[in-house]
């Protein structure tokens, strides 16, 4: 049995960012992962321009002005945004200018209009600027043409989309989304729209995993419920590994008489690299690779174990395969409001919520039973508190390591 860290490292070693890319338009790029470095042949700002509505002046002319005896300048032009200035500002002259408009040659500083008083053809500058260049956005000070603007491997959210638009990158190369096959195994399982007979269990894992995979930007391929029948399982797994980058099955990976998955993976040429992990919940995790590059996760059937395995291990695997540079899980230390307990034998993950209480992040354990079959109190959680192997108690008020960013 591997430790959580060992399992993480085995999994990550097997996964390389996929090579398949596709072109998408900027409109369709939100949420995708960039597969090329982006640069622009434009400087940002494109040219010196005004950060204020006001007057473009020569610093020399106005540096000694004061409200009692203000310098007055002749207004020789009006420059709205989008218009190219035609005149050069000479000593004693100014141009009326608006936010975003190009700075006229000869001027070097903007006086905001609140610090001026218009007097017909002239304007009085009431307050001197603190320095030359005030309120001028200088060409190239945000970005110099030719440098890398966005790096391959980042996810495209609204700020990056804005940068791409301004760089005129209207067609982009992004990583194509990996397909993830999902199926549930167990004779006891029924679909949510069927009538529950005695002894049966409703398949929640298929829905949980489909949502989980979609939340990571991959394409879920749900294959439904497969009975605990070795022939059916073998056929399903064979199809899944030949048509998907990753396969997630739940159930059938414990040591019970109906747990066939590991055996079948071996028969189909899979290399089983992990058979169990010292984690609670989620110990019976199977991880295998196939010669065609397919990655297989045999996930425990209990609904909480299934999602904890997904968050802890599958999440980073899908992110890395998808081409994301930042694929690692995110941990932070916060104060726990509840005492957390473990028998010390495995690394324990307790579900709950990180909340801002009196301005400080704190961990609050989900109320109700912490049992790997209790999916009810998993709803609404956003974090897992971790009790390291060998430790039995973390007292309320102490700090605890918490895994965050669960795609709930
Ligand atoms: P297994 O790993 O197949 O032994 O399953 C462990 C437990 O999880 C059993 O109580 C199963 O009934 C339950 N279980 C397995 N698969 C699912 C599923 N897809 N949805 C909900 N519960 C499940
Ligand atoms: Mg089962």
Coordinates of C-alpha atoms and ligand atoms in Angstrom, one line a residue:
X1 CA 0.0 0.0 0.0
X2 CA 1.4 3.4 -1.0
X3 CA 1.2 6.6 1.0
X4 CA -0.8 9.4 -0.6
X5 CA 2.4 11.3 -1.6
X6 CA 3.8 8.1 -3.2
X7 CA 0.6 7.5 -5.1
X8 CA 0.5 11.1 -6.3
X9 CA 4.0 10.9 -7.6
X10 CA 3.3 7.5 -9.4
X11 CA 0.3 8.9 -11.1
X12 CA 1.9 12.2 -12.1
X13 CA 4.9 10.4 -13.6
X14 CA 2.6 8.4 -15.9
X15 CA 0.8 11.5 -17.2
X16 CA 2.2 13.7 -19.9
X17 CA 0.3 16.7 -21.3
X18 CA -1.6 15.6 -24.4
X19 CA -0.3 16.7 -27.8
X20 CA -3.6 17.0 -29.5
X21 CA -4.6 20.6 -30.2
X22 CA -7.3 22.4 -32.1
X23 CA -8.0 25.9 -33.3
X24 CA -10.8 27.9 -31.7
X25 CA -12.1 31.4 -32.2
X26 CA -11.6 33.9 -29.5
X27 CA -15.4 33.8 -28.8
X28 CA -15.1 30.0 -28.1
X29 CA -11.9 30.2 -26.1
X30 CA -13.3 30.8 -22.6
X31 CA -12.3 27.9 -20.3
X32 CA -9.9 26.3 -22.7
X33 CA -6.2 25.8 -22.2
X34 CA -3.8 27.7 -24.4
X35 CA -1.4 25.4 -26.3
X36 CA 0.8 28.1 -27.8
X37 CA 2.7 31.1 -26.4
X38 CA 1.1 34.3 -27.5
X39 CA 2.9 37.5 -28.3
X40 CA 1.9 40.7 -30.1
X41 CA 3.6 43.0 -32.5
X42 CA 1.9 46.0 -30.8
X43 CA 3.2 47.8 -27.8
X44 CA 0.7 48.4 -24.9
X45 CA -0.3 51.1 -24.7
X46 CA 0.0 51.5 -28.5
X47 CA 1.0 55.1 -28.1
X48 CA 1.3 57.8 -25.5
X49 CA -2.2 58.7 -24.4
X50 CA -4.1 60.6 -21.7
X51 CA -5.3 58.9 -18.6
X52 CA -7.7 61.9 -17.8
X53 CA -10.0 64.4 -19.3
X54 CA -8.1 67.6 -19.2
X55 CA -5.3 69.5 -21.0
X56 CA -2.1 68.3 -22.6
X57 CA 0.7 70.7 -21.6
X58 CA 4.4 71.2 -21.5
X59 CA 5.6 70.6 -18.0
X60 CA 8.0 73.5 -18.3
X61 CA 5.1 75.9 -18.9
X62 CA 3.1 75.0 -15.9
X63 CA 5.4 73.7 -13.2
X64 CA 5.4 77.0 -11.2
X65 CA 1.8 77.9 -11.6
X66 CA -0.4 78.6 -8.5
X67 CA -4.0 79.3 -7.8
X68 CA -3.4 83.0 -7.0
X69 CA -1.5 83.8 -10.1
X70 CA -2.2 80.9 -12.5
X71 CA -0.4 80.4 -15.8
X72 CA -2.8 80.6 -18.7
X73 CA -2.3 78.7 -22.0
X74 CA -3.8 79.1 -25.4
X75 CA -6.0 76.2 -26.4
X76 CA -5.0 75.3 -30.0
X77 CA -6.8 72.0 -30.5
X78 CA -9.3 69.5 -29.2
X79 CA -8.4 65.9 -29.2
X80 CA -11.1 63.3 -28.5
X81 CA -10.1 59.6 -28.2
X82 CA -9.6 58.1 -31.6
X83 CA -8.5 61.4 -33.3
X84 CA -4.9 61.8 -34.4
X85 CA -3.5 65.1 -33.1
X86 CA -2.4 67.4 -36.0
X87 CA -0.8 70.3 -34.2
X88 CA 2.4 70.5 -32.2
X89 CA 2.1 72.1 -28.8
X90 CA 4.4 75.1 -28.6
X91 CA 5.5 77.0 -25.5
X92 CA 2.4 78.8 -24.0
X93 CA 0.0 76.4 -25.8
X94 CA -2.2 73.5 -24.8
X95 CA -4.8 71.1 -26.3
X96 CA -8.0 70.0 -24.8
X97 CA -7.7 66.2 -24.4
X98 CA -9.9 63.3 -23.4
X99 CA -9.2 60.0 -21.7
X100 CA -7.6 57.5 -24.1
X101 CA -6.7 60.2 -26.7
X102 CA -3.2 60.3 -28.2
X103 CA -0.9 62.8 -26.7
X104 CA 0.0 65.7 -29.1
X105 CA 3.6 66.1 -30.0
X106 CA 5.3 68.8 -27.9
X107 CA 3.2 68.0 -24.8
X108 CA 4.5 65.7 -22.0
X109 CA 2.0 66.1 -19.1
X110 CA -1.8 66.1 -18.6
X111 CA -3.5 68.5 -16.2
X112 CA -6.9 67.1 -15.1
X113 CA -9.7 69.4 -16.0
X114 CA -10.7 69.8 -12.3
X115 CA -7.5 71.7 -11.8
X116 CA -8.2 74.2 -14.6
X117 CA -10.5 77.1 -15.4
X118 CA -11.4 77.7 -19.0
X119 CA -11.4 81.4 -20.0
X120 CA -12.6 81.6 -23.6
X121 CA -9.8 80.6 -26.0
X122 CA -7.4 80.1 -23.0
X123 CA -7.3 78.0 -19.9
X124 CA -5.8 78.8 -16.5
X125 CA -3.8 76.0 -14.9
X126 CA -4.6 76.4 -11.2
X127 CA -2.5 73.6 -9.6
X128 CA 1.0 72.6 -10.9
X129 CA 1.5 68.9 -11.7
X130 CA 3.6 66.9 -9.2
X131 CA 5.9 65.7 -11.9
X132 CA 6.5 65.6 -15.6
X133 CA 4.5 62.8 -17.3
X134 CA 1.6 63.0 -14.9
X135 CA -1.5 61.2 -16.3
X136 CA 0.3 60.1 -19.4
X137 CA 0.1 56.4 -20.2
X138 CA 3.3 55.9 -22.0
X139 CA 3.6 53.7 -25.0
X140 CA 5.0 50.2 -24.2
X141 CA 5.0 50.7 -20.4
X142 CA 2.5 47.8 -20.0
X143 CA 4.0 45.5 -22.5
X144 CA 6.8 45.6 -25.2
X145 CA 6.0 44.2 -28.6
X146 CA 7.6 40.8 -29.2
X147 CA 7.7 39.6 -25.6
X148 CA 5.6 36.6 -24.5
X149 CA 2.2 37.9 -23.5
X150 CA 0.5 34.7 -22.4
X151 CA 2.2 31.3 -21.9
X152 CA 1.0 27.9 -23.2
X153 CA -0.6 25.9 -20.4
X154 CA -2.8 28.6 -18.9
X155 CA -6.5 28.4 -18.6
X156 CA -8.4 31.2 -20.4
X157 CA -10.6 33.2 -18.2
X158 CA -11.9 36.7 -18.6
X159 CA -8.6 38.5 -18.0
X160 CA -6.7 36.3 -20.5
X161 CA -9.5 36.6 -23.0
X162 CA -9.2 40.4 -22.7
X163 CA -5.5 40.2 -23.3
X164 CA -6.0 38.0 -26.4
X165 CA -8.6 40.4 -27.8
X166 CA -6.3 43.3 -27.4
X167 CA -3.5 41.4 -29.0
X168 CA -5.8 40.7 -32.0
X169 CA -5.4 36.9 -31.4
X170 CA -8.8 36.0 -32.8
X171 CA -7.9 32.4 -33.6
X172 CA -6.1 30.3 -31.0
X173 CA -4.5 27.0 -30.6
X174 CA -5.8 25.2 -27.5
X175 CA -5.4 21.7 -26.2
X176 CA -8.2 19.5 -27.3
X177 CA -10.3 18.3 -24.4
X178 CA -9.6 14.7 -23.2
X179 CA -12.4 12.2 -23.3
X180 CA -13.1 10.6 -19.9
X181 CA -15.1 7.4 -19.9
X182 CA -17.1 6.8 -16.7
X183 CA -19.0 3.8 -15.6
X184 CA -20.4 2.3 -12.4
X185 CA -20.2 -1.3 -11.4
X186 CA -22.4 -3.3 -9.2
X187 CA -25.4 -5.7 -9.4
X188 CA -27.2 -3.6 -6.7
X189 CA -27.2 -0.4 -8.7
X190 CA -30.2 1.2 -10.4
X191 CA -30.6 4.5 -12.3
X192 CA -32.2 7.4 -10.5
X193 CA -35.4 7.1 -12.6
X194 CA -36.0 3.5 -11.6
X195 CA -38.1 2.3 -8.7
X196 CA -36.0 1.3 -5.7
X197 CA -36.4 -2.3 -4.8
X198 CA -35.3 -3.7 -1.5
X199 CA -31.5 -4.0 -1.2
X200 CA -30.8 -1.8 -4.2
X201 CA -28.7 1.3 -4.3
X202 CA -29.2 4.3 -6.7
X203 CA -26.1 5.0 -8.8
X204 CA -25.0 8.4 -7.7
X205 CA -21.4 8.0 -8.7
X206 CA -22.1 8.2 -12.4
X207 CA -23.6 11.7 -12.0
X208 CA -21.1 12.9 -9.5
X209 CA -18.2 11.9 -11.7
X210 CA -19.8 13.2 -14.8
X211 CA -20.1 16.6 -13.1
X212 CA -16.6 16.4 -11.7
X213 CA -15.1 15.7 -15.1
X214 CA -17.1 18.4 -16.8
X215 CA -16.1 20.9 -14.2
X216 CA -12.4 20.3 -15.1
X217 CA -13.1 21.1 -18.8
X218 CA -12.8 17.4 -20.0
X219 CA -15.5 15.6 -21.9
X220 CA -17.3 13.0 -19.8
X221 CA -18.5 9.9 -21.6
X222 CA -20.9 8.1 -19.2
X223 CA -21.3 4.4 -20.0
X224 CA -23.9 3.7 -17.4
X225 CA -24.1 0.8 -14.9
X226 CA -22.3 -2.4 -15.6
X227 CA -23.2 -5.6 -13.7
X228 CA -20.7 -7.5 -11.6
X229 CA -20.2 -9.9 -14.5
X230 CA -16.6 -10.4 -15.7
X231 CA -17.6 -10.7 -19.4
X232 CA -19.6 -7.6 -19.4
X233 CA -17.0 -5.7 -17.5
X234 CA -14.2 -6.9 -19.8
X235 CA -16.1 -5.8 -22.9
X236 CA -16.9 -2.4 -21.4
X237 CA -13.3 -1.8 -20.2
X238 CA -11.9 -2.9 -23.6
X239 CA -14.1 -0.4 -25.4
X240 CA -13.4 2.4 -22.9
X241 CA -9.7 2.1 -23.0
X242 CA -9.7 2.2 -26.8
X243 CA -11.9 5.3 -27.0
X244 CA -10.9 7.5 -24.1
X245 CA -7.8 9.1 -22.7
X246 CA -8.8 8.3 -19.1
X247 CA -11.3 5.7 -17.8
X248 CA -13.0 6.1 -14.4
X249 CA -14.9 3.2 -13.0
X250 CA -16.4 3.0 -9.6
X251 CA -16.9 0.0 -7.4
X252 CA -15.5 -3.5 -7.7
X253 CA -12.0 -2.7 -6.5
X254 CA -12.2 -3.9 -2.9
X255 CA -11.3 -7.4 -1.8
X256 CA -14.9 -8.7 -2.0
X257 CA -15.9 -11.8 -4.1
X258 CA -17.6 -9.5 -6.7
X259 CA -14.6 -7.2 -7.2
X260 CA -13.3 -8.1 -10.6
X261 CA -11.8 -4.9 -11.9
X262 CA -8.1 -5.5 -11.1
X263 CA -8.1 -9.0 -12.6
X264 CA -9.6 -7.8 -15.9
X265 CA -7.2 -4.8 -16.2
X266 CA -4.4 -7.3 -16.0
X267 CA -6.0 -9.6 -18.6
X268 CA -6.4 -6.7 -21.0
X269 CA -2.7 -5.8 -20.9
X270 CA -3.0 -3.1 -18.2
X271 CA -0.1 -2.4 -15.9
X272 CA -1.4 -2.0 -12.4
X273 CA 0.8 0.5 -10.7
X274 CA -1.3 1.2 -7.6
X275 CA -3.6 -1.3 -5.8
X276 CA -4.4 0.6 -2.7
X277 CA -3.5 3.9 -0.9
X278 CA -3.1 4.7 2.8
X279 CA -5.9 7.2 2.6
X280 CA -9.3 7.4 4.3
X281 CA -11.7 7.4 2.7
X282 CA -10.6 5.9 -0.6
X283 CA -8.2 3.1 0.2
X284 CA -9.0 0.7 -2.5
X285 CA -7.8 2.9 -5.4
X286 CA -6.5 1.1 -8.5
X287 CA -4.4 2.9 -11.0
X288 CA -3.3 1.3 -14.2
X289 CA -1.8 2.3 -17.6
X290 CA -2.3 0.7 -21.0
X291 CA 0.1 0.3 -23.9
X292 CA -2.1 2.7 -26.0
X293 CA -1.5 5.4 -23.3
X294 CA -4.9 5.1 -21.7
X295 CA -5.0 5.9 -18.0
X296 CA -7.3 3.8 -15.8
X297 CA -8.6 4.8 -12.3
X298 CA -10.5 2.0 -10.5
X299 CA -12.2 4.1 -7.9
X300 CA -13.9 2.8 -4.8
X301 CA -17.7 2.5 -4.9
X302 CA -18.7 4.3 -1.8
X303 CA -19.9 7.7 -2.9
X304 CA -17.7 9.8 -0.6
X305 CA -14.6 7.7 -1.2
X306 CA -15.3 8.1 -5.0
X307 CA -15.3 11.8 -4.9
X308 CA -12.4 12.1 -2.4
X309 CA -10.3 9.9 -4.8
X310 CA -11.4 12.1 -7.7
X311 CA -10.5 15.3 -5.9
X312 CA -7.2 14.1 -4.5
X313 CA -5.9 12.1 -7.4
X314 CA -8.0 12.2 -10.6
X315 CA -8.3 16.0 -10.6
X316 CA -4.5 16.6 -11.0
X317 CA -4.3 13.8 -13.5
X318 CA -7.0 15.3 -15.7
X319 CA -5.5 18.8 -15.4
X320 CA -2.0 17.6 -16.3
X321 CA -3.2 15.6 -19.2
X322 CA -5.3 18.6 -20.4
X323 CA -2.2 20.7 -20.7
X324 CA -2.6 22.9 -17.7
X325 CA 0.8 23.9 -16.3
X326 CA -0.7 24.4 -12.8
X327 CA -2.1 21.0 -12.2
X328 CA -1.1 20.4 -8.6
X329 CA -3.8 20.4 -5.9
X330 CA -3.9 23.5 -3.6
X331 CA -3.4 23.2 0.1
X332 CA -3.4 25.8 2.8
X333 CA -3.2 25.9 6.6
X334 CA -6.1 27.3 8.5
X335 CA -7.5 27.2 12.0
X336 CA -10.0 24.4 12.5
X337 CA -13.2 25.3 14.5
X338 CA -13.8 21.6 15.4
X339 CA -11.6 19.0 16.9
X340 CA -10.6 16.5 14.1
X341 CA -9.9 12.8 14.9
X342 CA -8.4 9.8 13.3
X343 CA -7.2 6.4 14.4
X344 CA -3.8 7.4 13.0
X345 CA -3.5 4.5 10.5
X346 CA -4.1 6.3 7.2
X347 CA -4.0 9.9 6.0
X348 CA -7.5 11.0 6.8
X349 CA -9.5 13.5 4.7
X350 CA -12.5 15.1 6.5
X351 CA -14.9 17.1 4.5
X352 CA -16.2 20.5 5.4
X353 CA -16.1 24.1 4.5
X354 CA -13.5 26.9 4.6
X355 CA -15.3 30.0 5.6
X356 CA -14.3 33.5 6.4
X357 CA -15.1 34.0 10.1
X358 CA -14.3 37.4 11.5
X359 CA -12.1 38.1 8.5
X360 CA -10.0 34.9 8.8
X361 CA -10.3 31.7 6.9
X362 CA -11.3 28.8 9.1
X363 CA -12.2 25.2 8.6
X364 CA -15.6 24.0 9.7
X365 CA -16.3 20.2 9.7
X366 CA -19.5 19.2 7.8
X367 CA -22.1 18.4 10.5
X368 CA -23.5 14.8 10.6
X369 CA -21.8 11.5 10.3
X370 CA -18.4 11.2 8.7
X371 CA -18.9 7.9 6.9
X372 CA -17.7 7.1 3.4
X373 CA -21.3 6.2 2.4
X374 CA -22.7 9.5 3.7
X375 CA -22.9 11.5 0.6
X376 CA -25.6 13.7 2.1
X377 CA -23.4 15.9 4.2
X378 CA -20.8 16.2 1.4
X379 CA -23.2 18.6 -0.3
X380 CA -22.1 22.2 0.3
X381 CA -18.5 21.4 1.2
X382 CA -15.6 23.1 -0.4
X383 CA -12.5 21.7 1.4
X384 CA -11.0 18.6 2.9
X385 CA -9.0 18.8 6.1
X386 CA -6.1 16.4 6.3
X387 CA -5.0 14.5 9.4
X388 CA -1.5 13.1 8.6
X389 CA -0.9 9.4 9.0
X390 CA 0.2 8.7 12.6
X391 CA -1.6 11.7 14.1
X392 CA -4.8 11.1 16.0
X393 CA -6.1 14.5 17.0
X394 CA -6.1 18.1 15.9
X395 CA -7.7 20.2 18.5
X396 CA -10.2 23.0 17.7
X397 CA -8.2 26.2 17.5
X398 CA -5.1 24.5 16.1
X399 CA -4.2 24.8 12.4
X400 CA -4.8 22.1 10.0
X401 CA -3.7 21.5 6.4
X402 CA -6.7 21.8 4.1
X403 CA -7.1 20.9 0.4
X404 CA -9.1 23.6 -1.3
X405 CA -10.6 24.3 -4.7
X406 CA -12.9 21.3 -4.9
X407 CA -14.9 21.6 -8.1
X408 CA -18.3 21.3 -6.4
Ligands
LIG1 P1 -17.8 -1.7 -4.0 O1 -16.5 -0.9 -4.0 O2 -18.3 -2.1 -5.3 O3 -17.6 -2.8 -3.0 O4 -18.9 -0.7 -3.4 C1 -18.7 -0.2 -2.1 C2 -20.0 0.5 -1.7 O5 -20.4 1.6 -2.5 C3 -21.2 -0.5 -1.7 O6 -22.1 -0.2 -0.6 C4 -21.9 -0.1 -3.0 O7 -23.3 -0.4 -3.0 C5 -21.7 1.4 -3.0 N1 -21.6 1.9 -4.4 C6 -20.9 1.3 -5.4 N2 -21.1 1.9 -6.5 C7 -22.0 2.9 -6.3 C8 -22.5 3.9 -7.1 N3 -22.3 4.0 -8.4 N4 -23.3 4.8 -6.6 C9 -23.6 4.8 -5.2 N5 -23.1 3.8 -4.4 C10 -22.3 2.9 -4.9
LIG2 MG1 -19.6 -3.5 -6.0

